[in-house]
PDB file of C-alpha atoms in Angstrom:
ATOM      1  CA  MET E  13     -24.064 -21.792  23.620  1.00 95.00           C
ATOM      2  CA  GLU E  14     -25.645 -24.975  24.541  1.00 96.00           C
ATOM      3  CA  LEU E  15     -28.985 -24.222  25.744  1.00 97.00           C
ATOM      4  CA  ILE E  16     -29.195 -26.247  29.393  1.00 98.00           C
ATOM      5  CA  PHE E  17     -32.606 -26.109  31.620  1.00 97.00           C
ATOM      6  CA  SER E  18     -32.223 -25.819  35.078  1.00 95.00           C
ATOM      7  CA  ASP E  19     -35.175 -26.392  37.282  1.00 94.00           C
ATOM      8  CA  PHE E  20     -34.768 -25.685  41.489  1.00 95.00           C
ATOM      9  CA  SER E  21     -38.496 -25.692  42.245  1.00 93.00           C
ATOM     10  CA  SER E  22     -38.634 -28.641  44.448  1.00 95.00           C
ATOM     11  CA  ILE E  23     -35.831 -27.371  46.755  1.00 97.00           C
ATOM     12  CA  GLU E  24     -37.451 -26.109  50.165  1.00 97.00           C
ATOM     13  CA  GLY E  25     -37.766 -22.373  50.171  1.00 95.00           C
ATOM     14  CA  SER E  26     -36.316 -21.660  46.876  1.00 95.00           C
ATOM     15  CA  CYS E  27     -39.295 -19.677  45.520  1.00 94.00           C
ATOM     16  CA  CYS E  28     -39.545 -15.795  45.207  1.00 94.00           C
ATOM     17  CA  TYR E  29     -37.673 -15.747  47.868  1.00 94.00           C
ATOM     18  CA  CYS E  30     -34.389 -17.521  48.182  1.00 96.00           C
ATOM     19  CA  SER E  31     -32.971 -18.380  51.929  1.00 95.00           C
ATOM     20  CA  GLU E  32     -29.437 -18.903  52.896  1.00 95.00           C
ATOM     21  CA  GLU E  33     -30.053 -22.408  52.843  1.00 97.00           C
ATOM     22  CA  ALA E  34     -31.907 -23.285  49.531  1.00 97.00           C
ATOM     23  CA  GLY E  35     -29.326 -20.778  47.918  1.00 97.00           C
ATOM     24  CA  ASN E  36     -26.108 -23.008  49.274  1.00 98.00           C
ATOM     25  CA  GLU E  37     -28.398 -25.829  47.717  1.00 98.00           C
ATOM     26  CA  ILE E  38     -28.638 -24.199  44.040  1.00 98.00           C
ATOM     27  CA  ARG E  39     -24.728 -22.627  43.866  1.00 98.00           C
ATOM     28  CA  THR E  40     -23.807 -26.836  44.576  1.00 98.00           C
ATOM     29  CA  LEU E  41     -25.807 -27.757  42.051  1.00 98.00           C
ATOM     30  CA  ILE E  42     -24.792 -25.560  39.361  1.00 98.00           C
ATOM     31  CA  SER E  43     -21.295 -25.831  39.904  1.00 98.00           C
ATOM     32  CA  PRO E  44     -20.793 -28.332  37.207  1.00 98.00           C
ATOM     33  CA  LEU E  45     -22.186 -26.607  35.243  1.00 98.00           C
ATOM     34  CA  PRO E  46     -20.390 -24.587  32.251  1.00 98.00           C
ATOM     35  CA  LEU E  47     -20.969 -20.868  33.122  1.00 97.00           C
ATOM     36  CA  LYS E  48     -20.624 -19.861  28.648  1.00 96.00           C
ATOM     37  CA  ALA E  49     -24.372 -20.978  28.506  1.00 97.00           C
ATOM     38  CA  VAL E  50     -27.907 -20.011  27.847  1.00 98.00           C
ATOM     39  CA  HIS E  51     -29.647 -20.949  30.481  1.00 98.00           C
ATOM     40  CA  TYR E  52     -33.005 -21.291  30.744  1.00 98.00           C
ATOM     41  CA  ILE E  53     -33.892 -20.848  34.812  1.00 98.00           C
ATOM     42  CA  GLY E  54     -37.125 -21.008  35.368  1.00 96.00           C
ATOM     43  CA  THR E  55     -39.809 -18.681  35.668  1.00 96.00           C
ATOM     44  CA  GLY E  56     -39.471 -14.629  37.394  1.00 96.00           C
ATOM     45  CA  ASP E  57     -40.101 -16.554  40.682  1.00 96.00           C
ATOM     46  CA  PHE E  58     -36.450 -17.394  39.908  1.00 97.00           C
ATOM     47  CA  HIS E  59     -34.333 -14.880  38.267  1.00 98.00           C
ATOM     48  CA  TYR E  60     -32.213 -14.162  41.901  1.00 97.00           C
ATOM     49  CA  GLN E  61     -30.110 -17.258  40.386  1.00 98.00           C
ATOM     50  CA  THR E  62     -28.716 -15.021  38.464  1.00 98.00           C
ATOM     51  CA  LEU E  63     -26.568 -13.433  41.118  1.00 98.00           C
ATOM     52  CA  PHE E  64     -26.058 -17.197  41.354  1.00 98.00           C
ATOM     53  CA  TRP E  65     -24.154 -17.203  37.860  1.00 98.00           C
ATOM     54  CA  LEU E  66     -22.113 -13.579  38.542  1.00 98.00           C
ATOM     55  CA  GLU E  67     -20.724 -14.669  41.305  1.00 98.00           C
ATOM     56  CA  ARG E  68     -18.651 -17.008  39.430  1.00 97.00           C
ATOM     57  CA  VAL E  69     -17.445 -13.909  37.173  1.00 97.00           C
ATOM     58  CA  THR E  70     -13.659 -14.027  37.536  1.00 96.00           C
ATOM     59  CA  GLY E  71     -12.915 -11.109  35.907  1.00 96.00           C
ATOM     60  CA  PRO E  72     -14.668  -7.913  35.043  1.00 97.00           C
ATOM     61  CA  PHE E  73     -17.983  -7.673  33.069  1.00 97.00           C
ATOM     62  CA  SER E  74     -20.998  -5.909  32.356  1.00 97.00           C
ATOM     63  CA  LEU E  75     -24.508  -7.168  32.644  1.00 98.00           C
ATOM     64  CA  LEU E  76     -27.541  -6.354  30.443  1.00 98.00           C
ATOM     65  CA  LEU E  77     -30.832  -6.850  31.561  1.00 98.00           C
ATOM     66  CA  LEU E  78     -34.190  -7.286  29.848  1.00 98.00           C
ATOM     67  CA  ASP E  79     -36.633  -7.347  32.113  1.00 98.00           C
ATOM     68  CA  ASN E  80     -40.289  -5.249  32.751  1.00 98.00           C
ATOM     69  CA  HIS E  81     -38.754  -4.721  36.002  1.00 97.00           C
ATOM     70  CA  PRO E  82     -35.692  -3.685  37.532  1.00 96.00           C
ATOM     71  CA  ASP E  83     -35.869  -5.720  39.923  1.00 94.00           C
ATOM     72  CA  ASP E  84     -33.164  -3.634  42.180  1.00 93.00           C
ATOM     73  CA  GLN E  85     -35.961  -3.228  45.464  1.00 86.00           C
ATOM     74  CA  PRO E  86     -35.025  -3.453  49.468  1.00 82.00           C
ATOM     75  CA  GLY E  87     -35.835  -7.024  50.159  1.00 69.00           C
ATOM     76  CA  ALA E  88     -39.141  -7.386  52.020  1.00 66.00           C
ATOM     77  CA  PHE E  89     -37.955  -9.374  54.829  1.00 66.00           C
ATOM     78  CA  GLY E  90     -34.735  -8.122  55.262  1.00 64.00           C
ATOM     79  CA  GLU E  91     -31.726  -7.276  52.953  1.00 69.00           C
ATOM     80  CA  LYS E  92     -30.592 -11.172  53.962  1.00 76.00           C
ATOM     81  CA  LEU E  93     -33.138 -12.795  52.434  1.00 91.00           C
ATOM     82  CA  LEU E  94     -32.722 -12.881  48.474  1.00 95.00           C
ATOM     83  CA  SER E  95     -35.623 -12.635  46.259  1.00 94.00           C
ATOM     84  CA  CYS E  96     -35.910 -12.564  42.270  1.00 95.00           C
ATOM     85  CA  GLY E  97     -36.894  -8.956  42.841  1.00 94.00           C
ATOM     86  CA  SER E  98     -34.041  -7.748  44.954  1.00 94.00           C
ATOM     87  CA  TRP E  99     -30.913  -9.975  43.254  1.00 97.00           C
ATOM     88  CA  VAL E 100     -30.130  -7.186  41.028  1.00 98.00           C
ATOM     89  CA  ARG E 101     -29.209  -4.757  44.058  1.00 96.00           C
ATOM     90  CA  GLU E 102     -27.116  -7.507  44.953  1.00 96.00           C
ATOM     91  CA  ALA E 103     -25.020  -7.506  41.830  1.00 98.00           C
ATOM     92  CA  LYS E 104     -24.770  -4.103  41.635  1.00 98.00           C
ATOM     93  CA  LYS E 105     -22.686  -4.841  44.924  1.00 97.00           C
ATOM     94  CA  LEU E 106     -20.287  -6.831  42.653  1.00 98.00           C
ATOM     95  CA  PRO E 107     -16.495  -5.648  42.647  1.00 98.00           C
ATOM     96  CA  LEU E 108     -16.410  -7.470  39.706  1.00 98.00           C
ATOM     97  CA  LEU E 109     -19.773  -5.693  37.542  1.00 98.00           C
ATOM     98  CA  GLN E 110     -17.878  -2.503  36.280  1.00 98.00           C
ATOM     99  CA  ASN E 111     -21.514  -1.402  34.015  1.00 96.00           C
ATOM    100  CA  PHE E 112     -25.009  -2.349  34.283  1.00 97.00           C
ATOM    101  CA  THR E 113     -27.529  -1.876  31.370  1.00 97.00           C
ATOM    102  CA  TRP E 114     -31.342  -1.992  32.357  1.00 97.00           C
ATOM    103  CA  LEU E 115     -34.163  -2.467  29.091  1.00 98.00           C
ATOM    104  CA  ARG E 116     -37.477  -2.514  29.560  1.00 97.00           C
ATOM    105  CA  ARG E 117     -38.744  -1.518  26.569  1.00 97.00           C
ATOM    106  CA  ALA E 118     -37.496  -1.591  23.114  1.00 97.00           C
ATOM    107  CA  SER E 119     -37.013   2.454  22.629  1.00 96.00           C
ATOM    108  CA  ASP E 120     -34.433   2.034  25.794  1.00 95.00           C
ATOM    109  CA  TYR E 121     -31.519   0.494  23.774  1.00 96.00           C
ATOM    110  CA  SER E 122     -29.125   2.402  22.515  1.00 92.00           C
ATOM    111  CA  ALA E 123     -26.013   0.638  20.803  1.00 84.00           C
ATOM    112  CA  SER E 124     -23.345   3.711  21.676  1.00 82.00           C
ATOM    113  CA  ALA E 125     -24.340   3.556  25.976  1.00 84.00           C
ATOM    114  CA  LEU E 126     -23.628  -0.365  25.757  1.00 89.00           C
ATOM    115  CA  THR E 127     -20.244  -0.623  26.689  1.00 88.00           C
ATOM    116  CA  ASP E 128     -18.395  -3.677  24.188  1.00 87.00           C
ATOM    117  CA  ALA E 129     -15.073  -2.841  27.159  1.00 90.00           C
ATOM    118  CA  PHE E 130     -15.811  -5.737  29.292  1.00 94.00           C
ATOM    119  CA  PRO E 131     -17.448  -9.525  28.610  1.00 96.00           C
ATOM    120  CA  LEU E 132     -21.240  -9.388  28.720  1.00 97.00           C
ATOM    121  CA  TYR E 133     -23.439 -11.268  31.160  1.00 98.00           C
ATOM    122  CA  ILE E 134     -26.952 -11.022  29.631  1.00 98.00           C
ATOM    123  CA  SER E 135     -30.034 -12.017  31.419  1.00 99.00           C
ATOM    124  CA  VAL E 136     -34.025 -12.267  29.812  1.00 99.00           C
ATOM    125  CA  ASP E 137     -37.252 -12.319  31.521  1.00 98.00           C
ATOM    126  CA  LEU E 138     -39.697 -13.023  29.529  1.00 98.00           C
ATOM    127  CA  ASP E 139     -41.978 -10.089  31.448  1.00 98.00           C
ATOM    128  CA  VAL E 140     -40.893  -7.586  29.250  1.00 99.00           C
ATOM    129  CA  LEU E 141     -42.604  -9.243  26.901  1.00 99.00           C
ATOM    130  CA  SER E 142     -46.130  -8.379  25.059  1.00 98.00           C
ATOM    131  CA  PRO E 143     -48.572 -10.796  26.431  1.00 97.00           C
ATOM    132  CA  GLU E 144     -48.989 -11.693  22.729  1.00 98.00           C
ATOM    133  CA  PHE E 145     -45.478 -13.298  22.592  1.00 98.00           C
ATOM    134  CA  ALA E 146     -45.067 -15.499  26.253  1.00 98.00           C
ATOM    135  CA  ARG E 147     -47.936 -15.660  29.547  1.00 98.00           C
ATOM    136  CA  THR E 148     -46.125 -15.242  32.283  1.00 97.00           C
ATOM    137  CA  ASP E 149     -47.118 -14.734  36.224  1.00 93.00           C
ATOM    138  CA  TRP E 150     -45.904 -11.258  36.543  1.00 92.00           C
ATOM    139  CA  ASP E 151     -47.078  -7.858  34.981  1.00 96.00           C
ATOM    140  CA  GLN E 152     -46.011  -8.026  31.994  1.00 98.00           C
ATOM    141  CA  GLY E 153     -44.389  -5.412  29.229  1.00 98.00           C
ATOM    142  CA  ASP E 154     -45.624  -4.328  25.320  1.00 97.00           C
ATOM    143  CA  MET E 155     -42.155  -5.359  23.567  1.00 98.00           C
ATOM    144  CA  SER E 156     -42.360  -7.929  20.716  1.00 98.00           C
ATOM    145  CA  LEU E 157     -40.698 -10.453  19.891  1.00 98.00           C
ATOM    146  CA  THR E 158     -39.174  -9.096  16.816  1.00 98.00           C
ATOM    147  CA  GLU E 159     -38.220  -6.654  18.405  1.00 98.00           C
ATOM    148  CA  LEU E 160     -36.596  -8.734  21.343  1.00 99.00           C
ATOM    149  CA  ASN E 161     -35.263 -10.547  18.835  1.00 98.00           C
ATOM    150  CA  GLY E 162     -33.544  -7.056  17.156  1.00 98.00           C
ATOM    151  CA  ILE E 163     -31.276  -5.727  20.579  1.00 98.00           C
ATOM    152  CA  LEU E 164     -30.176  -8.938  21.303  1.00 98.00           C
ATOM    153  CA  SER E 165     -29.412 -10.795  17.705  1.00 98.00           C
ATOM    154  CA  ASP E 166     -27.641  -6.407  17.220  1.00 96.00           C
ATOM    155  CA  VAL E 167     -25.729  -7.332  21.119  1.00 96.00           C
ATOM    156  CA  ALA E 168     -24.887 -10.531  20.142  1.00 96.00           C
ATOM    157  CA  ALA E 169     -23.081  -9.813  16.562  1.00 94.00           C
ATOM    158  CA  ARG E 170     -21.387  -6.593  18.185  1.00 91.00           C
ATOM    159  CA  PHE E 171     -19.750  -9.255  20.746  1.00 92.00           C
ATOM    160  CA  SER E 172     -18.542 -11.210  18.493  1.00 85.00           C
ATOM    161  CA  ARG E 173     -17.140  -8.920  16.771  1.00 66.00           C
ATOM    162  CA  GLY E 174     -14.718  -7.504  19.907  1.00 55.00           C
ATOM    163  CA  ASP E 175     -11.951  -8.453  21.081  1.00 57.00           C
ATOM    164  CA  GLU E 176     -11.346 -11.672  22.581  1.00 54.00           C
ATOM    165  CA  GLY E 177     -11.994 -12.308  26.090  1.00 64.00           C
ATOM    166  CA  LYS E 178     -14.632  -9.927  25.933  1.00 80.00           C
ATOM    167  CA  GLY E 179     -17.630 -11.608  24.343  1.00 94.00           C
ATOM    168  CA  ILE E 180     -20.684 -13.137  25.872  1.00 96.00           C
ATOM    169  CA  MET E 181     -19.343 -15.069  28.392  1.00 96.00           C
ATOM    170  CA  GLY E 182     -23.277 -15.963  29.171  1.00 97.00           C
ATOM    171  CA  VAL E 183     -26.967 -15.812  29.031  1.00 98.00           C
ATOM    172  CA  ASP E 184     -30.203 -17.064  31.497  1.00 99.00           C
ATOM    173  CA  ILE E 185     -34.062 -16.898  30.285  1.00 99.00           C
ATOM    174  CA  CYS E 186     -36.567 -16.767  32.824  1.00 98.00           C
ATOM    175  CA  GLY E 187     -40.199 -16.177  32.882  1.00 97.00           C
ATOM    176  CA  GLY E 188     -42.857 -18.472  32.723  1.00 95.00           C
ATOM    177  CA  ILE E 189     -46.045 -19.585  34.762  1.00 95.00           C
ATOM    178  CA  SER E 190     -46.287 -22.715  36.422  1.00 91.00           C
ATOM    179  CA  GLU E 191     -49.593 -24.838  36.770  1.00 89.00           C
ATOM    180  CA  GLU E 192     -50.354 -24.265  40.384  1.00 87.00           C
ATOM    181  CA  LYS E 193     -50.381 -21.032  39.110  1.00 89.00           C
ATOM    182  CA  GLY E 194     -53.582 -21.856  36.155  1.00 89.00           C
ATOM    183  CA  GLY E 195     -50.583 -22.031  33.098  1.00 91.00           C
ATOM    184  CA  ARG E 196     -51.953 -23.377  30.360  1.00 96.00           C
ATOM    185  CA  GLU E 197     -50.737 -26.320  27.599  1.00 96.00           C
ATOM    186  CA  ALA E 198     -51.061 -23.409  25.331  1.00 97.00           C
ATOM    187  CA  ASP E 199     -49.193 -20.638  27.558  1.00 97.00           C
ATOM    188  CA  MET E 200     -46.252 -23.684  28.035  1.00 96.00           C
ATOM    189  CA  GLU E 201     -46.259 -23.721  24.521  1.00 97.00           C
ATOM    190  CA  LEU E 202     -45.686 -20.207  23.599  1.00 98.00           C
ATOM    191  CA  ASN E 203     -43.527 -20.066  25.692  1.00 98.00           C
ATOM    192  CA  ARG E 204     -41.038 -22.726  24.922  1.00 97.00           C
ATOM    193  CA  ALA E 205     -41.247 -21.356  21.346  1.00 98.00           C
ATOM    194  CA  THR E 206     -40.345 -18.374  22.284  1.00 98.00           C
ATOM    195  CA  LEU E 207     -37.468 -19.740  24.956  1.00 98.00           C
ATOM    196  CA  LEU E 208     -36.135 -21.527  21.556  1.00 98.00           C
ATOM    197  CA  ASP E 209     -36.030 -18.591  19.577  1.00 98.00           C
ATOM    198  CA  LEU E 210     -33.819 -16.266  21.607  1.00 98.00           C
ATOM    199  CA  ALA E 211     -31.706 -19.307  23.008  1.00 98.00           C
ATOM    200  CA  GLY E 212     -31.182 -19.705  17.936  1.00 98.00           C
ATOM    201  CA  ILE E 213     -29.255 -15.835  18.525  1.00 98.00           C
ATOM    202  CA  PHE E 214     -26.575 -16.929  20.609  1.00 97.00           C
ATOM    203  CA  ARG E 215     -26.484 -20.513  19.356  1.00 93.00           C
ATOM    204  CA  ASN E 216     -22.511 -20.210  17.544  1.00 90.00           C
ATOM    205  CA  CYS E 217     -20.979 -17.315  19.965  1.00 87.00           C
TER     206      CYS E 217
END
């Protein structure tokens, strides 16, 4: 899968909370892009974009989320305003979503608990990692890059061995810190190295 960078941070009403107008504009902008790719969708403030990719899935599927936060909180300004902290709540309403797995720590991972009965979509927030391996603008977990690599490599290998049509249908990665929020060049370099490392796992998927 190729790595595709998408930056929609300049769209009004898109940071942390996504207005209906902004959401429709982003949906239009991603419509020509392939679902089967590794999409870097910006900092964690834009994690709600995962929902827009999931809306494009046309058959039953499973979702694996690796994130220091569950992202399934009620909207702070009502159910109709999508946010980076509520998108999972909306994703669970999608009729084609059959299974959802959230991993916060490496110890949460159990290969036997992750069904391969359906194609899998994977969403990763870099804030699941210790600050040693990524710098984000949200509180971070304690997972090491080796642990995250190990989980994703195991999942990639397992699903690549599955029946045709039951592999990994797409991946998105978010996380980081913008210059506006205090990000330094060293932070950007660290995050880019980590992103490329993770994306490489899915190169042959």
